[in-house]
Short mmCIF file of C-alpha atoms in Angstrom, two decimals:
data_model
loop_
_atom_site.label_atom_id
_atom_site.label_comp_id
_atom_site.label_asym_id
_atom_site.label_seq_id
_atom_site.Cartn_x
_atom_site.Cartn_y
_atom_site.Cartn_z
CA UNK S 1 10.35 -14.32 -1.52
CA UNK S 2 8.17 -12.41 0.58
CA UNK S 3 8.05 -12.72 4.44
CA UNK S 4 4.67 -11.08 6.33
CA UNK S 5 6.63 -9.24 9.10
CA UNK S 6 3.18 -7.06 10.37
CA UNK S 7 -0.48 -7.88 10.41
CA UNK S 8 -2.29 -4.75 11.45
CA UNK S 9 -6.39 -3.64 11.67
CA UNK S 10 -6.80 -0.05 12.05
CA UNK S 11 -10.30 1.36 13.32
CA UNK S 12 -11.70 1.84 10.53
CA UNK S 13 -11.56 -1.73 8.67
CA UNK S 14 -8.15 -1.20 6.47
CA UNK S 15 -6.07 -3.78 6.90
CA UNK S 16 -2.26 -3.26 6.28
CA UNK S 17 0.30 -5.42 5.95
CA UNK S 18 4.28 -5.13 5.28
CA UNK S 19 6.06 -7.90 3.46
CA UNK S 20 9.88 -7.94 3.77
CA UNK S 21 11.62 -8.68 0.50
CA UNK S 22 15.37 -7.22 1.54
CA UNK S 23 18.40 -9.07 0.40
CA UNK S 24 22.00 -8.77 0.95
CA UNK S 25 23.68 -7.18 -2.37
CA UNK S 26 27.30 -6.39 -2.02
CA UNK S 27 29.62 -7.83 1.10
CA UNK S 28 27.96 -7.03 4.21
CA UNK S 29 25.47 -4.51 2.88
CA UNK S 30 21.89 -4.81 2.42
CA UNK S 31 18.84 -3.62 0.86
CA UNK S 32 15.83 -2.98 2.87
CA UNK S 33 13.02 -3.79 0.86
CA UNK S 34 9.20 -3.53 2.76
CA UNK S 35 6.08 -4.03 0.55
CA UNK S 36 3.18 -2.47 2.19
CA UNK S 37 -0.36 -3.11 0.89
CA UNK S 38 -3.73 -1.65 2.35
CA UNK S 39 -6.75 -3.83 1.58
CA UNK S 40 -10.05 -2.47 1.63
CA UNK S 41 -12.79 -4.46 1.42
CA UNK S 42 -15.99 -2.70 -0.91
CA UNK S 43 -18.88 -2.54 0.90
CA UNK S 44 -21.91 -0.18 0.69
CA UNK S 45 -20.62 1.17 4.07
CA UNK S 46 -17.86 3.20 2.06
CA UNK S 47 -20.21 4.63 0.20
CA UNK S 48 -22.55 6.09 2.37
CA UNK S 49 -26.22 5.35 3.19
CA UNK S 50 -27.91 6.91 0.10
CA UNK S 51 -30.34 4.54 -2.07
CA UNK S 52 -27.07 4.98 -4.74
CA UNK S 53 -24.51 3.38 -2.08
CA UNK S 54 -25.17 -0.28 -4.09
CA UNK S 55 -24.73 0.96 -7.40
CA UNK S 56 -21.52 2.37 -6.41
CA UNK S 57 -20.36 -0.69 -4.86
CA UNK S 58 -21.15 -2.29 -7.67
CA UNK S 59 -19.24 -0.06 -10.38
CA UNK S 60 -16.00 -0.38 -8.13
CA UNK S 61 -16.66 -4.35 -7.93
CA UNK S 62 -16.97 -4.43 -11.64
CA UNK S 63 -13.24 -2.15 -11.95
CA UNK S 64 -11.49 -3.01 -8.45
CA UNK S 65 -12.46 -6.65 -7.77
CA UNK S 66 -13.34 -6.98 -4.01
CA UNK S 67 -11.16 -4.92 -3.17
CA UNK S 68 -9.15 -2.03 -3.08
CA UNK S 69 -5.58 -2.32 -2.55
CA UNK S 70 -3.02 0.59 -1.94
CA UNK S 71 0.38 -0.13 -2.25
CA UNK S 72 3.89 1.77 -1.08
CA UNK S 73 6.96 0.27 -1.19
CA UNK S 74 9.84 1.81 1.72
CA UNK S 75 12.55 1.14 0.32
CA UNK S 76 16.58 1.54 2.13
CA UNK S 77 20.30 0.72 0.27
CA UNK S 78 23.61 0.51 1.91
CA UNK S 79 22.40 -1.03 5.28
CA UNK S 80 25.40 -2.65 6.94
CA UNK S 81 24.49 -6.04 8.35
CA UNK S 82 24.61 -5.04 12.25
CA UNK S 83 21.89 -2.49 11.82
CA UNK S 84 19.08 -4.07 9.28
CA UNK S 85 17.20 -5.02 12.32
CA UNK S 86 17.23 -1.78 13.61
CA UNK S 87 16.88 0.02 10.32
CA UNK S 88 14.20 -2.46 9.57
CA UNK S 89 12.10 -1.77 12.79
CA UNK S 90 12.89 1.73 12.36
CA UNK S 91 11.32 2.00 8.69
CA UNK S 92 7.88 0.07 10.17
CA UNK S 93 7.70 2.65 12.96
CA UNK S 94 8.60 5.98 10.77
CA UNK S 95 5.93 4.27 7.90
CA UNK S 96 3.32 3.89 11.15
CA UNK S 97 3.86 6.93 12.75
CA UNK S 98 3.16 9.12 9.27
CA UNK S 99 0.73 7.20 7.85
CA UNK S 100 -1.32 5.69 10.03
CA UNK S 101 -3.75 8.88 11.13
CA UNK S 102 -4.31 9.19 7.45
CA UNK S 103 -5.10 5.28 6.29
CA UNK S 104 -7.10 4.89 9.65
CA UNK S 105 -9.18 8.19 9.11
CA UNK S 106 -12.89 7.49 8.07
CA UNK S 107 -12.89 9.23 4.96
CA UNK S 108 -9.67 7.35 3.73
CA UNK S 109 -11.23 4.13 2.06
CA UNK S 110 -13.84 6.40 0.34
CA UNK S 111 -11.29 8.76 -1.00
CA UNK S 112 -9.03 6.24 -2.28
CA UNK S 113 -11.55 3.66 -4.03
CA UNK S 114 -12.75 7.14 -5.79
CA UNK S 115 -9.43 7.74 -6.78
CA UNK S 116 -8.83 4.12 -8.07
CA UNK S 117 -12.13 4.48 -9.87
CA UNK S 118 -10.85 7.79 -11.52
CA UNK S 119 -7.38 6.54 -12.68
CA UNK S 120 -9.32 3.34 -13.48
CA UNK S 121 -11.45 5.69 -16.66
CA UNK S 122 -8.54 7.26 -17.52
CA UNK S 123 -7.35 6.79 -21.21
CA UNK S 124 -4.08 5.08 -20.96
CA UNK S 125 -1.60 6.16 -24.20
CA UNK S 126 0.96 4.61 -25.00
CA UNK S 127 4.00 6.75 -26.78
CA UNK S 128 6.25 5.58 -29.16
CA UNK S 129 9.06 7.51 -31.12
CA UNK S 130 9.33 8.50 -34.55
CA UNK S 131 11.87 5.98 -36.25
#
């Protein structure tokens, strides 16, 4: 189960949110478990202004959905019980601090749908041993 433990907008429309799925494993310690996902709307906006910007949106629709969704998971073993709060908060801020400037930049929901799209074309093969 999945608890929402931050809602945030940055400035340039990417919405991120961190899910806490921790759980206690052995005695008193825990696993910190935080799901962050980055939504990003398509719009023509990402694209740009040319005549092409609609097309584009339209390509990533047809792949993507409505969105674009970037996804990290932070990730912490061996907490004792007395310090998941702490380690908890701590992870959100450390997460914030790094990534932040880069998710709120202007160029970032351009950059990533393109590299959706790309990974999206790529051939997937699947390998399987000789017997």
């Amino acid at each position: 189960m999945s608890i929402l433990l931050d809602r945030q907008v940055l400035e340039n429309g990417v919405v991120v949110e961190f899910f806490d799925r921790s759980n206690r494993y052995f005695g008193d310690y825990h696993r910190i478990c935080i799901d962050v996902s980055c939504r990003i709307p398509l719009s023509a906006e990402i694209f740009g202004t040319a005549g092409e910007a609609e097309d584009k949106v339209r390509k990533a629709r047809s792949v993507l959905g409505d969105e674009a969704i970037y996804r990290r998971t932070l990730d912490r073993m061996g907490v004792a019980g007395a310090e998941v709060e702490e380690t908890r908060q701590r992870m959100l801020d450390e997460f914030s601090r790094s990534n932040f400037p880069y998710l709120g930049s202007s160029e970032f929901p351009a950059r990533f749908v393109a590299k959706e799209m790309a990974g999206a074309r790529k051939p997937r093969h699947l390998f399987v041993p000789k017997p």
